[in-house]
Coordinates of C-alpha atoms in Angstrom, one line a residue:
M1 CA 123.9 90.7 60.8
G2 CA 121.0 88.2 60.5
H3 CA 122.8 85.9 63.4
P4 CA 125.1 87.0 66.3
L5 CA 129.0 87.4 65.3
R6 CA 131.2 85.1 65.6
N7 CA 134.5 85.9 67.0
Q8 CA 137.3 83.5 68.5
E9 CA 140.2 84.2 70.8
K10 CA 143.3 82.3 71.0
D11 CA 143.8 81.3 74.4
A12 CA 139.7 81.0 75.1
I13 CA 137.7 78.2 75.8
Y14 CA 134.5 77.7 74.3
E15 CA 131.2 75.1 75.2
L16 CA 130.3 74.1 71.7
G17 CA 126.9 72.4 70.9
N18 CA 123.8 71.9 69.1
R19 CA 120.8 69.9 68.4
T20 CA 119.0 67.8 65.7
L21 CA 116.2 68.9 63.9
H22 CA 112.9 68.4 65.7
Q23 CA 115.4 66.8 68.7
I24 CA 115.1 63.3 67.4
Y25 CA 117.1 60.7 68.1
A26 CA 119.2 60.6 65.3
L27 CA 122.3 60.6 67.3
L28 CA 121.1 56.9 69.3
P29 CA 124.4 55.7 70.7
E30 CA 124.5 52.8 69.0
E31 CA 127.9 51.2 67.9
Q32 CA 128.0 52.3 64.0
V33 CA 127.3 55.8 65.1
N34 CA 129.9 56.0 67.6
A35 CA 132.2 55.0 65.2
I36 CA 131.1 57.4 62.7
I37 CA 131.4 60.2 65.2
L38 CA 135.0 58.9 66.7
G39 CA 136.0 58.8 63.5
L40 CA 135.1 62.3 62.3
L41 CA 135.5 64.5 65.9
S42 CA 139.0 63.1 65.8
K43 CA 140.0 63.6 62.5
Y44 CA 138.7 67.2 62.4
A45 CA 140.6 68.0 65.6
W46 CA 143.8 67.1 64.0
M47 CA 143.1 68.9 60.7
Y48 CA 142.5 72.2 62.6
G49 CA 144.6 71.9 66.2
V50 CA 141.3 71.8 68.3
E51 CA 142.0 71.0 71.5
I52 CA 139.3 68.8 73.5
F53 CA 138.9 69.2 77.2
A54 CA 135.1 67.0 77.3
F55 CA 132.7 66.0 75.3
C56 CA 129.5 64.1 75.3
F57 CA 127.3 62.6 72.4
M58 CA 123.6 62.0 73.6
S59 CA 120.8 60.6 71.7
N60 CA 119.7 64.2 69.8
H61 CA 122.5 66.6 70.8
F62 CA 126.3 67.0 72.1
H63 CA 128.3 69.0 74.2
I64 CA 132.3 69.6 73.7
L65 CA 134.3 72.0 75.8
A66 CA 137.5 72.7 73.4
R67 CA 140.0 75.2 72.7
C68 CA 141.6 76.2 69.0
R69 CA 144.7 78.6 68.8
S70 CA 145.1 78.7 64.8
L71 CA 141.4 80.4 65.4
Q72 CA 139.8 77.5 63.0
M73 CA 137.0 76.7 65.3
H74 CA 134.4 77.4 62.6
L75 CA 136.1 75.6 60.0
F76 CA 136.6 72.8 62.3
M77 CA 132.8 72.6 63.2
R78 CA 131.7 73.5 60.1
D79 CA 133.4 69.9 58.9
F80 CA 132.4 68.0 61.6
Q81 CA 128.9 68.6 61.7
S82 CA 128.5 68.8 57.8
Q83 CA 129.9 65.3 57.5
L84 CA 128.2 64.0 60.6
A85 CA 124.8 64.8 59.0
K86 CA 125.7 63.5 55.9
K87 CA 126.6 59.9 56.9
I88 CA 124.0 59.6 59.9
N89 CA 121.1 60.9 57.2
K90 CA 122.5 57.8 54.7
L91 CA 122.8 55.5 57.6
R92 CA 119.4 56.6 58.7
N93 CA 117.8 56.6 55.1
R94 CA 116.7 60.2 55.0
T95 CA 117.5 63.3 53.3
G96 CA 117.1 67.2 54.2
T97 CA 117.9 69.5 57.3
F98 CA 119.9 67.3 60.2
W99 CA 120.6 70.1 62.9
E100 CA 118.1 72.5 64.6
R101 CA 120.0 75.7 64.0
R102 CA 123.8 76.8 63.9
Y103 CA 126.0 75.9 66.5
T104 CA 126.5 77.4 70.0
A105 CA 130.0 78.5 71.1
T106 CA 129.9 80.0 74.6
K107 CA 132.9 81.1 76.0
V108 CA 133.8 79.9 79.4
L109 CA 135.7 83.1 81.7
T110 CA 136.9 81.3 84.8
D111 CA 138.5 78.3 86.0
E112 CA 136.0 77.4 88.2
A113 CA 133.5 77.9 85.1
M114 CA 135.4 75.7 83.0
L115 CA 135.4 72.4 85.4
Q116 CA 131.7 73.5 86.5
R117 CA 131.3 72.8 82.7
L118 CA 133.2 70.0 82.1
R119 CA 131.8 68.0 85.3
Y120 CA 128.5 69.0 83.7
I121 CA 129.4 67.7 80.3
V122 CA 130.9 64.3 81.0
C123 CA 128.1 63.7 83.4
N124 CA 125.4 65.1 80.8
P125 CA 123.7 61.2 80.5
S126 CA 123.0 61.6 84.8
E127 CA 122.2 65.2 84.6
S128 CA 119.3 64.3 82.1
N129 CA 118.2 61.3 84.1
L130 CA 119.1 58.7 81.9
V131 CA 121.7 56.8 83.8
H132 CA 123.2 56.7 87.3
H133 CA 127.1 57.1 86.3
P134 CA 128.4 58.6 82.9
K135 CA 130.0 55.0 83.0
Q136 CA 127.0 53.4 81.9
W137 CA 126.2 56.0 79.2
P138 CA 126.6 54.0 75.8
G139 CA 127.4 56.7 73.6
L140 CA 130.7 58.6 72.8
C141 CA 131.9 60.5 76.0
S142 CA 135.2 61.8 77.6
W143 CA 134.7 59.8 81.1
D144 CA 136.1 56.6 79.1
I145 CA 139.3 58.9 78.1
H146 CA 139.8 60.1 81.7
K147 CA 139.2 56.6 83.4
S148 CA 141.6 54.8 81.0
G149 CA 143.9 57.7 80.4
K150 CA 144.7 56.4 77.1
P151 CA 143.5 58.3 73.7
M152 CA 140.7 56.7 71.5
V153 CA 141.5 55.9 68.0
G154 CA 139.1 57.1 65.5
E155 CA 138.6 55.3 61.8
V156 CA 138.1 57.2 58.6
V157 CA 137.5 55.5 55.6
N158 CA 139.2 58.1 52.6
R159 CA 136.8 57.6 49.5
K160 CA 139.0 59.4 47.3
T161 CA 141.8 56.6 48.0
Y162 CA 139.3 54.0 48.1
W163 CA 138.3 54.8 44.7
A164 CA 141.9 55.4 43.5
E165 CA 142.9 51.7 44.7
K166 CA 139.8 50.2 43.9
R167 CA 140.3 51.3 40.1
K168 CA 144.0 49.8 40.3
R169 CA 144.3 46.8 38.0
K170 CA 146.8 45.2 41.0
N171 CA 143.9 45.5 43.3
K172 CA 141.3 44.0 41.0
D173 CA 141.3 40.3 43.2
K174 CA 141.1 42.7 46.2
T175 CA 138.1 41.9 48.5
E176 CA 136.0 45.2 49.6
A177 CA 137.2 44.8 53.0
E178 CA 141.2 45.2 52.0
L179 CA 140.2 48.0 49.8
I180 CA 138.2 49.2 53.2
E181 CA 141.7 49.1 55.2
M182 CA 143.8 50.3 52.2
A183 CA 142.0 53.9 52.3
T184 CA 141.3 53.9 56.4
E185 CA 142.2 56.7 58.0
R186 CA 143.1 56.7 61.6
Y187 CA 143.7 59.5 64.2
A188 CA 144.3 59.5 68.1
L189 CA 142.1 61.9 70.2
E190 CA 143.5 62.8 73.2
M191 CA 141.8 64.8 75.9
A192 CA 144.1 68.1 76.7
K193 CA 144.4 69.7 80.9
L194 CA 142.4 72.5 81.8
P195 CA 144.8 75.2 82.6
Q196 CA 144.4 75.5 85.8
W197 CA 145.8 71.9 86.2
Q198 CA 148.5 72.0 83.8
G199 CA 150.9 71.1 86.5
L200 CA 150.0 67.8 86.8
D201 CA 151.1 64.8 85.4
D202 CA 148.9 62.8 82.7
E203 CA 147.6 59.8 85.5
A204 CA 147.1 62.3 88.3
Y205 CA 145.3 64.8 86.1
H206 CA 142.8 62.1 84.7
Q207 CA 142.5 60.8 88.1
K208 CA 141.7 64.1 89.2
I209 CA 138.3 64.6 86.8
V210 CA 137.4 61.1 87.1
D211 CA 137.1 61.9 91.2
E212 CA 135.4 65.6 89.8
C213 CA 132.7 63.7 87.6
H214 CA 132.1 60.6 90.4
T215 CA 131.7 63.1 92.8
H216 CA 129.3 65.1 90.5
A217 CA 127.3 62.2 89.6
G218 CA 126.8 61.3 93.2
E219 CA 125.4 64.7 94.1
L220 CA 122.7 64.2 91.3
A221 CA 122.0 60.6 92.2
K222 CA 120.8 62.2 95.8
L223 CA 119.1 65.4 94.1
R224 CA 117.1 62.5 91.6
T225 CA 113.3 61.9 92.6
V226 CA 112.5 59.5 89.3
P227 CA 114.4 56.8 88.7
C228 CA 117.0 56.2 85.9
P229 CA 115.2 54.3 82.6
G230 CA 118.7 52.6 82.0
P231 CA 121.3 52.6 79.3
K232 CA 119.3 49.3 77.7
K233 CA 115.8 51.8 77.8
A234 CA 117.7 54.6 76.2
L235 CA 118.8 52.7 73.3
S236 CA 115.4 50.8 72.9
V237 CA 113.6 54.0 71.2
K238 CA 113.5 54.6 67.7
W239 CA 115.9 57.2 66.0
S240 CA 112.7 59.1 64.5
D241 CA 111.2 59.7 67.7
S242 CA 111.6 62.7 69.9
P243 CA 111.0 63.7 73.3
R244 CA 107.6 64.7 74.6
K245 CA 108.4 67.6 76.3
P246 CA 111.6 69.1 74.4
K247 CA 113.9 71.1 76.3
K248 CA 114.7 74.6 74.9
A249 CA 116.5 76.9 77.4
P250 CA 118.1 80.4 76.2
R251 CA 121.7 80.1 75.8
P252 CA 123.8 82.0 77.9
L253 CA 126.2 84.9 76.0
C254 CA 128.8 83.3 78.6
H255 CA 130.1 81.2 81.8
S256 CA 130.6 82.8 84.6
G257 CA 129.8 83.2 87.9
D258 CA 130.9 86.5 88.6
F259 CA 128.1 89.0 87.9
K260 CA 130.2 91.8 87.3
Q261 CA 132.6 90.0 85.1
R262 CA 129.6 88.7 82.9
Q263 CA 128.4 92.9 82.4
E264 CA 132.0 93.4 81.5
Y265 CA 131.9 90.5 78.8
R266 CA 128.2 91.5 77.5
E267 CA 129.9 95.4 77.2
D268 CA 133.0 94.3 75.3
R269 CA 130.9 92.2 73.0
R270 CA 128.9 94.8 72.2
L271 CA 131.7 97.2 71.3
L272 CA 133.4 94.5 69.2
V273 CA 130.2 94.0 66.8
D274 CA 130.1 98.1 66.5
R275 CA 133.6 97.8 65.5
Y276 CA 132.5 95.2 63.2
R277 CA 129.7 96.7 61.3
K278 CA 131.7 99.9 61.1
A279 CA 134.3 98.3 58.9
V280 CA 131.6 96.1 57.0
G281 CA 130.3 99.6 56.2
R282 CA 133.4 100.8 54.6
W283 CA 133.8 97.5 53.0
R284 CA 130.8 98.1 51.5
E285 CA 131.7 101.7 50.1
G286 CA 134.7 100.0 48.5
K287 CA 137.2 101.8 51.2
S288 CA 140.5 99.5 50.5
D289 CA 142.2 100.0 54.5
V290 CA 139.4 98.2 56.1
E291 CA 140.6 96.6 59.4
F292 CA 138.2 94.2 61.0
P293 CA 138.2 93.1 64.5
D294 CA 140.6 90.4 65.2
G295 CA 139.5 87.0 65.3
T296 CA 136.3 87.8 63.2
I297 CA 135.3 86.6 60.1
P298 CA 135.4 89.5 57.6
P299 CA 133.1 89.1 54.6
G300 CA 133.9 86.6 52.0
R301 CA 136.7 85.3 53.6
Q302 CA 137.3 81.8 55.2
F303 CA 139.6 82.6 57.9
C304 CA 139.7 84.5 61.1
V305 CA 141.6 87.9 61.3
G306 CA 144.9 86.9 63.2
G307 CA 144.1 83.3 62.8
S308 CA 146.2 80.9 61.0
C309 CA 145.4 79.8 57.3
D310 CA 147.5 76.2 58.1
I311 CA 145.2 72.6 57.4
R312 CA 146.9 69.3 58.6
R313 CA 145.4 67.7 55.8
E314 CA 147.6 64.8 55.8
P315 CA 146.7 62.1 59.0
P316 CA 149.3 61.2 61.5
P317 CA 152.1 59.1 60.2
S318 CA 152.0 57.0 63.5
L319 CA 148.9 55.3 63.2
N320 CA 149.1 55.0 59.6

């Protein structure tokens, strides 16, 4: 295996992330970029049944805290990243590779780690010393959903529908804006509740998240030794620029504050990889009774073992 083996668990929560090639500011939080990200994120979360707990898109990377009970997280990330790269490349009038590497999917093992990662993700602009509080960040962040208590609505133009409508004789007098409106699909992006706070009603849950993030932003402010440039300064850079001192930290195998738990997870991973390698060996020998571990993707297959093959290809009727 050239890359670390990917596997998924139905009830597991993962922190997903990636960064742009050479860490250029291709995701600079301009209005058009935010609209593209929101449309694609909400669309593919709907298609593949992905529950999103928190997200934040910075100028050159992103973080998403999510769960996918259908075991289609890899398909969600494949389509989301590829379409985002395609649309941003077109917007920036650039070609070629957009992402620096494969996306990372780090399992979060405990309730405490889930809350810690959620605070980190929502307050990532403050963690990066760009703004004092996540509410000041001009980019797409789940803070806005938690604060308002209302879902965001993303819009995506279905190009197939657009060209089908454009070719119809009855639409020959339609303007470009009218044709685009006819082909626009809308998707609601809501935040799922962390497992430890499932019993709270929506208002109480969102207020809990707001309080946690507000407290964390205050703690970061006390530790900060340099002034924050603010949102205007963050938007003033060129999208083709990159940080003078790019951050490159090794990806953790999992998120947990318990050393013993991390060691157990490491051992379980080792056993899983060993089982998968043995299954691949039997598959290459032409054996017909090969069983791959649950949550892994057999060679040449698209779906995970034990996962769903159903994909919601139609947009939600309530918004369209």
